[in-house]
PDB file of C-alpha atoms in Angstrom:
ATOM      1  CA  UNK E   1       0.000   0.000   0.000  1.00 75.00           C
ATOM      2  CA  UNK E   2       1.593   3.546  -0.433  1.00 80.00           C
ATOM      3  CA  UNK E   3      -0.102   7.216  -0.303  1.00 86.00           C
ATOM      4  CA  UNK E   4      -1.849   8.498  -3.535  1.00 90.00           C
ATOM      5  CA  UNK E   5      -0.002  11.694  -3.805  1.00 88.00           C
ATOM      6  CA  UNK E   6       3.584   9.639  -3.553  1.00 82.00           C
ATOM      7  CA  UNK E   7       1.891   7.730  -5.881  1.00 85.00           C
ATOM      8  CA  UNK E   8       1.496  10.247  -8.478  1.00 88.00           C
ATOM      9  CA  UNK E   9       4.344  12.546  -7.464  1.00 82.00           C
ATOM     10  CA  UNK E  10       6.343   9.265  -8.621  1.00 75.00           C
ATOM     11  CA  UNK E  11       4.272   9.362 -11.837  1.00 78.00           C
ATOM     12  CA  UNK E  12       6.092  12.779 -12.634  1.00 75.00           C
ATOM     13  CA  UNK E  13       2.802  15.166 -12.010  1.00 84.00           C
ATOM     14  CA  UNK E  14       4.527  17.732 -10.129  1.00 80.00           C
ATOM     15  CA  UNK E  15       5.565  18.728  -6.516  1.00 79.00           C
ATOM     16  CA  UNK E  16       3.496  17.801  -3.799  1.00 79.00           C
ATOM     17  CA  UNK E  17       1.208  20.952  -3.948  1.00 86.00           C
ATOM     18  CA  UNK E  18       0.915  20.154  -7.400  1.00 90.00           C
ATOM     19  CA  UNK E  19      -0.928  16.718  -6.680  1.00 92.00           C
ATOM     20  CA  UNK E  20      -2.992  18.552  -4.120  1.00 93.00           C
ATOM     21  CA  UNK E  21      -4.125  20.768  -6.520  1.00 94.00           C
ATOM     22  CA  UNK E  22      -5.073  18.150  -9.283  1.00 95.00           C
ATOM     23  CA  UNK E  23      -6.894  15.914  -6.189  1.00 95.00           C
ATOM     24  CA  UNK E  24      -8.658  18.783  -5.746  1.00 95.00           C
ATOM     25  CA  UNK E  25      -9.755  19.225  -9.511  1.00 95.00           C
ATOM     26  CA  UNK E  26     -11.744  15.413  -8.821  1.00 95.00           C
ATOM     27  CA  UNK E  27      -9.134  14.530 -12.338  1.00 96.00           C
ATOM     28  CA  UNK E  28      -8.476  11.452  -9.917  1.00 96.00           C
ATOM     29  CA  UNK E  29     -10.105   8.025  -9.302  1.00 96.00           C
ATOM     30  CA  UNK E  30      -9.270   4.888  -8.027  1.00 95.00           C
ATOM     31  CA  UNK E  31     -11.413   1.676  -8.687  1.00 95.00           C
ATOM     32  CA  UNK E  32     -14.169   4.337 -11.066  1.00 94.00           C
ATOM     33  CA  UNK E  33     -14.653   6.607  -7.997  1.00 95.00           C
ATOM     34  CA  UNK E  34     -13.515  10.172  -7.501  1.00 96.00           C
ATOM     35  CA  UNK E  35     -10.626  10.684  -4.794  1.00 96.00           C
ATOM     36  CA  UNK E  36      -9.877  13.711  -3.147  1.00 96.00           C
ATOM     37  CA  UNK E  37      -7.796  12.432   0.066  1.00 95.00           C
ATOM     38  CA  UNK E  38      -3.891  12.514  -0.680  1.00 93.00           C
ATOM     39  CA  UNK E  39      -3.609  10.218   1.616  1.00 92.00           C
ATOM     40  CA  UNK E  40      -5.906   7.625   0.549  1.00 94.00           C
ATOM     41  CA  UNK E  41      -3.792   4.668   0.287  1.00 91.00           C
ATOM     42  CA  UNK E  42      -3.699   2.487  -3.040  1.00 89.00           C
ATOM     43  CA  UNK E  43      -3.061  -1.052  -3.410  1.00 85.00           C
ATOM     44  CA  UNK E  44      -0.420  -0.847  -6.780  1.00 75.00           C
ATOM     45  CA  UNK E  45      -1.306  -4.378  -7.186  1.00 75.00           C
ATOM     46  CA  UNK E  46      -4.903  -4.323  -7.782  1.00 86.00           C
ATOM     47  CA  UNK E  47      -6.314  -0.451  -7.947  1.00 89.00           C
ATOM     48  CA  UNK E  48      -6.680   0.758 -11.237  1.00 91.00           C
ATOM     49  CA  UNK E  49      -6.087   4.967 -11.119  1.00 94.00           C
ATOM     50  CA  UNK E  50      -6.897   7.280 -13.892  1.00 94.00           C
ATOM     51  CA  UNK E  51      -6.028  10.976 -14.595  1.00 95.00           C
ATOM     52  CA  UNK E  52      -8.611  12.773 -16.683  1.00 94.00           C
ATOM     53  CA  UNK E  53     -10.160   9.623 -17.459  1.00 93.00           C
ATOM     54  CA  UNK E  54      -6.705   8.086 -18.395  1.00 92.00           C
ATOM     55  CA  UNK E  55      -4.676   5.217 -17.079  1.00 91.00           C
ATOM     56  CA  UNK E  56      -1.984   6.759 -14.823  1.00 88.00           C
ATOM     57  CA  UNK E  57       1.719   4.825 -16.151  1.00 76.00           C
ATOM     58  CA  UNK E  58       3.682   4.013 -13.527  1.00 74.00           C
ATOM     59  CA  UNK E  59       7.369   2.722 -13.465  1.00 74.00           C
ATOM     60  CA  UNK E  60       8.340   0.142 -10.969  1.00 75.00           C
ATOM     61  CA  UNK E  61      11.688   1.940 -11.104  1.00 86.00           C
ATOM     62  CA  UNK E  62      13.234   4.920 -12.599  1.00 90.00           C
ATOM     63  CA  UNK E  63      16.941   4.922 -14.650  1.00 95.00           C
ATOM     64  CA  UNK E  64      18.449   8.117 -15.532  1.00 96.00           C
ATOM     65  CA  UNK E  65      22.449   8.504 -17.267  1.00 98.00           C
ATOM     66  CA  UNK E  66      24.246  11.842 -16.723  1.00 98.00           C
ATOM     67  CA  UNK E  67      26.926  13.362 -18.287  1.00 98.00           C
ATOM     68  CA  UNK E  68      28.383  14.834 -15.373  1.00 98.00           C
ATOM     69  CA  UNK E  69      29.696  18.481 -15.367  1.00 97.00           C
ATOM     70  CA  UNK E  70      33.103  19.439 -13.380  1.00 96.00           C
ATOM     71  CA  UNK E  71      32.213  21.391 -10.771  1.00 95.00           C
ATOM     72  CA  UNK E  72      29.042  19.789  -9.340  1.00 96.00           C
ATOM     73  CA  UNK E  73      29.278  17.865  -6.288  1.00 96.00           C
ATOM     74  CA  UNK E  74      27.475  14.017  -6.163  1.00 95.00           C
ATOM     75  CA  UNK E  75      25.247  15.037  -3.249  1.00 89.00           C
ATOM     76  CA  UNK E  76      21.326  15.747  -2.558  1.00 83.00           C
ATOM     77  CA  UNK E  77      22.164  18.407  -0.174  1.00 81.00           C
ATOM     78  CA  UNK E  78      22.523  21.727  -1.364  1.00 75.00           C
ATOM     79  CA  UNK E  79      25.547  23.889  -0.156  1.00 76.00           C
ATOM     80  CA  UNK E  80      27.883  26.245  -2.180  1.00 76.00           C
ATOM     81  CA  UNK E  81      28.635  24.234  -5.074  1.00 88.00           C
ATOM     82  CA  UNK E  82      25.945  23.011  -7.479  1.00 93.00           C
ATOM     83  CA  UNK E  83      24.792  19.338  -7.117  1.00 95.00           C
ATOM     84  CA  UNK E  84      24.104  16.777  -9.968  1.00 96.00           C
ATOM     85  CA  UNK E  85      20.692  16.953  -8.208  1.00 95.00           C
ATOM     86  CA  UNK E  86      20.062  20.227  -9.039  1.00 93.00           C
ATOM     87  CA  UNK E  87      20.473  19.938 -12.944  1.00 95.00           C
ATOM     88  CA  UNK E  88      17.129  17.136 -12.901  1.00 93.00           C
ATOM     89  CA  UNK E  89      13.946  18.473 -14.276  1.00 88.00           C
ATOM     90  CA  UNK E  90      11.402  19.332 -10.808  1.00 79.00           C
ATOM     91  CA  UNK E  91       9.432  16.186 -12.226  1.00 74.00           C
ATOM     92  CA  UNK E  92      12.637  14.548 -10.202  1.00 82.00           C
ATOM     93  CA  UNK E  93      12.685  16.922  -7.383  1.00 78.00           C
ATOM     94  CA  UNK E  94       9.808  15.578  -5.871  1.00 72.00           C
ATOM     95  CA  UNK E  95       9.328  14.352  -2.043  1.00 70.00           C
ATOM     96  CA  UNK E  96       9.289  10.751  -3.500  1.00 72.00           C
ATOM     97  CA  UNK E  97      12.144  11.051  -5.416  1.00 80.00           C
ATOM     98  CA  UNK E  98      14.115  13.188  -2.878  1.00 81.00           C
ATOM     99  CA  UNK E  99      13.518   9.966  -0.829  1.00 81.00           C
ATOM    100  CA  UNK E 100      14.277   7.218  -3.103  1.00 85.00           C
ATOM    101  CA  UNK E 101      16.718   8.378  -6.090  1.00 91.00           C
ATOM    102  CA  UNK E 102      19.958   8.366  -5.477  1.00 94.00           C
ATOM    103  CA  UNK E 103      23.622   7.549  -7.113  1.00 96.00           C
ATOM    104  CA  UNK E 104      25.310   4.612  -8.234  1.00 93.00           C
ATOM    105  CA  UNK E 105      28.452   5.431  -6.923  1.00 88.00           C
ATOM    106  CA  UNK E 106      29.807   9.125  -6.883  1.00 92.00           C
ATOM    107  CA  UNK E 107      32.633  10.898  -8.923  1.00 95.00           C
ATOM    108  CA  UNK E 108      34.598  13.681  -7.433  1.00 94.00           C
ATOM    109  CA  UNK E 109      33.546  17.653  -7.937  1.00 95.00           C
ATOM    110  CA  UNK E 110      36.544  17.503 -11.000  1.00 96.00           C
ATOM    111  CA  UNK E 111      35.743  14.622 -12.140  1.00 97.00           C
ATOM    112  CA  UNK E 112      33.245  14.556 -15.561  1.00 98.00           C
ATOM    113  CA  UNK E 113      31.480  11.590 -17.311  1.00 98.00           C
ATOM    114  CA  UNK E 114      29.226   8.507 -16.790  1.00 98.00           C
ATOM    115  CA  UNK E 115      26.491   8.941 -14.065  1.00 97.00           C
ATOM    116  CA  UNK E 116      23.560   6.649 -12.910  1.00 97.00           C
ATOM    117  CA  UNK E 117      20.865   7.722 -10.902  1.00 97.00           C
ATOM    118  CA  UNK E 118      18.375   4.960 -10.298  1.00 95.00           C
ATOM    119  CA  UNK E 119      15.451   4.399  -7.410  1.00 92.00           C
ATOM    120  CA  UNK E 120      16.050   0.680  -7.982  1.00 92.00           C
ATOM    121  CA  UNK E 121      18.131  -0.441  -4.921  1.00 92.00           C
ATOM    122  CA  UNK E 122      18.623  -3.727  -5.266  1.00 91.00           C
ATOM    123  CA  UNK E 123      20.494  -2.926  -8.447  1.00 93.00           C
ATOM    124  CA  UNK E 124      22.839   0.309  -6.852  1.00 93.00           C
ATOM    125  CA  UNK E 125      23.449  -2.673  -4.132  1.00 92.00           C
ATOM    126  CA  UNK E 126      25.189  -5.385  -7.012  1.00 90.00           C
ATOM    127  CA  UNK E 127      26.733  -2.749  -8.629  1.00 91.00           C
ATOM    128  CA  UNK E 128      28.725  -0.925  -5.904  1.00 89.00           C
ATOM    129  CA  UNK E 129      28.966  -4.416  -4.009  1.00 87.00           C
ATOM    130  CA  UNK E 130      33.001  -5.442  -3.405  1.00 83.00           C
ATOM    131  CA  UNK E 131      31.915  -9.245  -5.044  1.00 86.00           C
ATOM    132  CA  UNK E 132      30.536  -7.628  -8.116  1.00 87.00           C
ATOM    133  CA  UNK E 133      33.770  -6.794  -9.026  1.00 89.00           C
ATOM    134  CA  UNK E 134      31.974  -4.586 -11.555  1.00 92.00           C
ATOM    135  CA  UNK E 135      34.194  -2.456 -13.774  1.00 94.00           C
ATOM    136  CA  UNK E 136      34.548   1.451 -14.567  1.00 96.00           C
ATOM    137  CA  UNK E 137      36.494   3.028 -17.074  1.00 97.00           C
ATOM    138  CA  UNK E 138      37.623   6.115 -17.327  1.00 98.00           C
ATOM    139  CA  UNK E 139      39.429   8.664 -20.077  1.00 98.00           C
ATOM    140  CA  UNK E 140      42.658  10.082 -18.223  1.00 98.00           C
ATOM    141  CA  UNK E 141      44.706  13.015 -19.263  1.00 98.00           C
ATOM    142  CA  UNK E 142      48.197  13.218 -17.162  1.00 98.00           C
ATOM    143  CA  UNK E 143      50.455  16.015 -16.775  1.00 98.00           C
ATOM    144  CA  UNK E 144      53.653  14.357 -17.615  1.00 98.00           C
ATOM    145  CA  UNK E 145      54.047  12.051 -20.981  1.00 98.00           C
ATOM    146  CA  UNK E 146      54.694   8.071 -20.546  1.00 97.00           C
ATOM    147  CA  UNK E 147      57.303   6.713 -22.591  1.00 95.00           C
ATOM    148  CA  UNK E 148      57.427   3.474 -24.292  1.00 92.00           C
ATOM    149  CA  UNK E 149      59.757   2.198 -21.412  1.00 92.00           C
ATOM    150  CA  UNK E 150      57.324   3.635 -18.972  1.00 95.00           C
ATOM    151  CA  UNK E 151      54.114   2.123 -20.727  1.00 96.00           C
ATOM    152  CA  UNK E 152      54.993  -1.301 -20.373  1.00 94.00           C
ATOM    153  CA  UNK E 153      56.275  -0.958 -16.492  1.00 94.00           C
ATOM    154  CA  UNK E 154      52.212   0.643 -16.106  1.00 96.00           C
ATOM    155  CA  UNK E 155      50.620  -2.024 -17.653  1.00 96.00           C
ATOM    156  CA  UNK E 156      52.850  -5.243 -15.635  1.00 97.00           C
ATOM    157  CA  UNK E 157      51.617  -2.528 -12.729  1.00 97.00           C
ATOM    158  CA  UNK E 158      48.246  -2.186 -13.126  1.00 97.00           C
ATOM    159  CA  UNK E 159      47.506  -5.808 -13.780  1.00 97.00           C
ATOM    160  CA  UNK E 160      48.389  -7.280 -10.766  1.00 96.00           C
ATOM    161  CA  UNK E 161      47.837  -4.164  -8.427  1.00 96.00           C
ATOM    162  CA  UNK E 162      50.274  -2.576  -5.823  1.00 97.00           C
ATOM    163  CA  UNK E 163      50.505  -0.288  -2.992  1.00 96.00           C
ATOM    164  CA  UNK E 164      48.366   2.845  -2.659  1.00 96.00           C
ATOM    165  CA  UNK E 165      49.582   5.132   0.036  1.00 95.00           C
ATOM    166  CA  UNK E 166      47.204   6.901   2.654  1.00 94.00           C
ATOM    167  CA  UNK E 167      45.465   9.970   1.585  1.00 90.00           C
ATOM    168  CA  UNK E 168      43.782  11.940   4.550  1.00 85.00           C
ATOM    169  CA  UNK E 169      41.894  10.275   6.773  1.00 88.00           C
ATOM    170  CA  UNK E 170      42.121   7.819   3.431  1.00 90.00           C
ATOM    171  CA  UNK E 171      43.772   4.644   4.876  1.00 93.00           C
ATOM    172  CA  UNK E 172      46.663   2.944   1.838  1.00 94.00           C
ATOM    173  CA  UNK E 173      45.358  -0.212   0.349  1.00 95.00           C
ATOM    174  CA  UNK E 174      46.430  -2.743  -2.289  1.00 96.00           C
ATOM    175  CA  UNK E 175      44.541  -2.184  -5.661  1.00 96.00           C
ATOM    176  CA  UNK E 176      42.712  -4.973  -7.644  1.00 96.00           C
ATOM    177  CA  UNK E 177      43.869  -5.821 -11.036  1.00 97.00           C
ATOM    178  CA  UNK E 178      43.128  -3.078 -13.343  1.00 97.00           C
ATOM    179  CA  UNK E 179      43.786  -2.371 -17.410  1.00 98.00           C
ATOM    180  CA  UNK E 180      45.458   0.511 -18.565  1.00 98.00           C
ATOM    181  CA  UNK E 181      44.969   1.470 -22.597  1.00 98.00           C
ATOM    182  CA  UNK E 182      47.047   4.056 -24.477  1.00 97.00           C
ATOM    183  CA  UNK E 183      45.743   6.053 -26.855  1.00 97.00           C
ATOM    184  CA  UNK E 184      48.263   7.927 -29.768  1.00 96.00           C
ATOM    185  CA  UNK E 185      48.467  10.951 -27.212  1.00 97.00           C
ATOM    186  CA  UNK E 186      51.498  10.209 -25.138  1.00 97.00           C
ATOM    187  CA  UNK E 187      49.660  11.592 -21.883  1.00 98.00           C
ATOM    188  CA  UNK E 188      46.271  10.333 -22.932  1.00 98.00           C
ATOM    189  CA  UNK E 189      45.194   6.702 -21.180  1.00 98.00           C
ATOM    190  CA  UNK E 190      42.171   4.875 -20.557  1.00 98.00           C
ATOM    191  CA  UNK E 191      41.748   3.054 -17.078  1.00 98.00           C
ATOM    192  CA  UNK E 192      39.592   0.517 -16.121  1.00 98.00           C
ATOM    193  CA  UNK E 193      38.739  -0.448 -12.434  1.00 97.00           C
ATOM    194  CA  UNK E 194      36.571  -2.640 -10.404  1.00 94.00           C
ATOM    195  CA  UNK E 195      36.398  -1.031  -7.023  1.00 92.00           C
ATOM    196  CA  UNK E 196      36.559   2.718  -5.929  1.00 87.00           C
ATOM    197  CA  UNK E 197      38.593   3.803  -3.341  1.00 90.00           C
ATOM    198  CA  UNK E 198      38.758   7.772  -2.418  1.00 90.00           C
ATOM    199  CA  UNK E 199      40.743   9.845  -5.270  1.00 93.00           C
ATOM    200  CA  UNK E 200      41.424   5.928  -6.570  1.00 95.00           C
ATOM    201  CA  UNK E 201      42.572   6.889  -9.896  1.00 97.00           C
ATOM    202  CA  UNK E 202      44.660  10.259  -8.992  1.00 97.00           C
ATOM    203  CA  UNK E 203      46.277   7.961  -6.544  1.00 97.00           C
ATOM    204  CA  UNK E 204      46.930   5.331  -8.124  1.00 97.00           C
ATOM    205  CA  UNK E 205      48.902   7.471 -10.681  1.00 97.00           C
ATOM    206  CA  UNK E 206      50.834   9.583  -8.084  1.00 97.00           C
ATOM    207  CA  UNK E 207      52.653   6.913  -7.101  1.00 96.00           C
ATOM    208  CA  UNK E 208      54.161   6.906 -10.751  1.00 96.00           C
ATOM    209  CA  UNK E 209      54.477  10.453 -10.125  1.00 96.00           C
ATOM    210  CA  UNK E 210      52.376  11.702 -12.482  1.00 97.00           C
ATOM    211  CA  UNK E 211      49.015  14.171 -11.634  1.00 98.00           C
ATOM    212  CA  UNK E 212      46.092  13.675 -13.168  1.00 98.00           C
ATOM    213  CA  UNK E 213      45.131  16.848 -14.878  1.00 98.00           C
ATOM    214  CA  UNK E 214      41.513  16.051 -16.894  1.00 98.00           C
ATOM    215  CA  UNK E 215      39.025  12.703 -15.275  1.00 98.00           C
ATOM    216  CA  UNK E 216      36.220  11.331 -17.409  1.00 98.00           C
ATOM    217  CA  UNK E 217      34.093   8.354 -16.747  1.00 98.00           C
ATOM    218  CA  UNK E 218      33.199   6.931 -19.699  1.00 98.00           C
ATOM    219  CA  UNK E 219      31.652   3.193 -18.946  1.00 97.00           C
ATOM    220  CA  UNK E 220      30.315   1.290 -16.243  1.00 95.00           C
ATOM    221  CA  UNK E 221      30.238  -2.674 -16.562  1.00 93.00           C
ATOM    222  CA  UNK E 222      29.046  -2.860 -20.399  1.00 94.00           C
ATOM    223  CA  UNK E 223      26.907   0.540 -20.402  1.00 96.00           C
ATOM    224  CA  UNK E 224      29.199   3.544 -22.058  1.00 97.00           C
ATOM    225  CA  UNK E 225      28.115   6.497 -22.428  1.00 97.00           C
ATOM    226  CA  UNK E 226      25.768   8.616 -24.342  1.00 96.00           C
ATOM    227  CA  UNK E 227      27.764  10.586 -26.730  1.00 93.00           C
ATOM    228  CA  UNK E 228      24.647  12.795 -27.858  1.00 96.00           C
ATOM    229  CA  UNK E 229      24.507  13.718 -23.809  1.00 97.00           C
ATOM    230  CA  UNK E 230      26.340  17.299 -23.463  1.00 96.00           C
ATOM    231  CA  UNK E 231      28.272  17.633 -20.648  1.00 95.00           C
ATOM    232  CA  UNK E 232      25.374  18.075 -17.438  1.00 95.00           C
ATOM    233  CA  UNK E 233      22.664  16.656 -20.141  1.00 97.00           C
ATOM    234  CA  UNK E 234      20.635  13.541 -18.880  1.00 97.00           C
ATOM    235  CA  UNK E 235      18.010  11.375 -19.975  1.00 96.00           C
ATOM    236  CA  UNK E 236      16.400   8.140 -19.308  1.00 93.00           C
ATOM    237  CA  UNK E 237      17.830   5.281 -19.879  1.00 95.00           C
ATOM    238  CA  UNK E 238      16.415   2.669 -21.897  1.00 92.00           C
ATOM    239  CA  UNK E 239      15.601  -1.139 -21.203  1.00 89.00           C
ATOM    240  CA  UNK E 240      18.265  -2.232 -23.021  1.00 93.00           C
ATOM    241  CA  UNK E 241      21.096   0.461 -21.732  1.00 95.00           C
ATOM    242  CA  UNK E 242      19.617  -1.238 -17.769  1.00 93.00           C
ATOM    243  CA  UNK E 243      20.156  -4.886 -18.701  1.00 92.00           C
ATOM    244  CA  UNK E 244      24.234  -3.780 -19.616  1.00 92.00           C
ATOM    245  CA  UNK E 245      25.084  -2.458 -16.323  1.00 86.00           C
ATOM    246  CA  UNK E 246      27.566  -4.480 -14.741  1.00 62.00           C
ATOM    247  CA  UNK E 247      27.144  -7.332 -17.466  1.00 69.00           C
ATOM    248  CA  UNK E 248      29.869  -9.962 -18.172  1.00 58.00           C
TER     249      UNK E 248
END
């Protein structure tokens, strides 16, 4: 059972005064009677609800990809900088949705690219899960170049993992196996991962001595990203781009 006006807040009809207001207009029913009460509780199962004499769609859950924009921060809370949040349409800025949508993962204020929201939780759970083992790549540009002596030391590195000092209140670690691709630009890579630790990539990098100047996300299991997306563009995600997260 869940309230009528979360009900149709999910639905994307507008803010919670919005759904007042439409209750209100008797554009509501439930089982071919009128409902005023927001909160009249509905049975999803079984009640049939219709908006101006139409059935009202509802999504079990909701999948939207991001092209994040530097500078926004991966939080719901507002503060100084501008959060990913913020750049949704206010069908998403609803009380359900400021309850139930959240990230899959996070990416760091500087850090563009690839970003999931999702109210599904049982999926955010397998994909940020440590057995998942499920894989993110990202587009790195460094401030030094990497030789050809240098490239193959990186690679024999990054594919059986090695010691990441402490950053902060960061404790050091040993990363997992990870694949590093060069690209024809001799300070250009592409990094794949299947955990993330704080900073992971800039880290990992540092201890080559070598600062990451430019981060990009650009894939997460099998899903890449939407090149048509302009940086802080979103949309929803289709069936097909949901069953590639985190596939094998």
């Amino acid at each position: 059972m869940e309230r009528l006006d979360k009900i149709l807040s999910h639905a994307g009809l507008g803010t919670r005064r919005d759904v007042k207001r439409i209750l209100h207009s008797g554009a509501v029913s439930v089982n071919g009677e009128i409902v005023y009460a927001p909160d009249a509780h509905i049975d999803l199962e079984r009640d049939e609800i219709l908006v101006d004499g139409n059935p009202l769609a509802l999504e079990k859950n909701v999948y939207l990809m991001m092209n994040k924009i530097a500078g926004t921060v991966c939080t719901s809370k507002e503060g100084e900088r501008q959060t990913v949040f913020e750049l949704l349409d206010e069908n998403y800025r609803t009380p359900y949705f400021a309850s139930h949508l959240h990230l899959v993962g996070r990416l760091d204020a500087d850090t563009e690219g690839l970003l999931i929201f999702t109210t599904d939780g049982a999926l955010t759970h397998k994909l940020i899960s440590p057995k998942t083992l499920c894989e993110k790549k990202y587009f790195v540009r460094l401030e030094k170049n990497i030789s050809s002596d240098e490239r193959e030391v990186l690679r024999e590195k990054f594919s059986r993992g090695f010691q990441i000092p402490a950053e902060g209140a960061e404790s050091e670690f040993i990363s997992l196996p990870a694949k590093i691709e060069f690209t024809e630009n001799a300070n250009e890579v592409f990094l794949t991962i299947c955990e993330g630790k704080f900073h992971q990539v800039k880290r990992m990098f540092r201890v080559f001595e070598n600062e990451v100047l430019y981060l990009k996300r650009v894939q997460i299991g099998a899903l890449a990203m939407d090149e048509n997306l302009a940086p802080g563009e979103y949309k929803k995600m289709t069936a097909d781009e949901v069953s590639l997260l985190c596939e094998k």
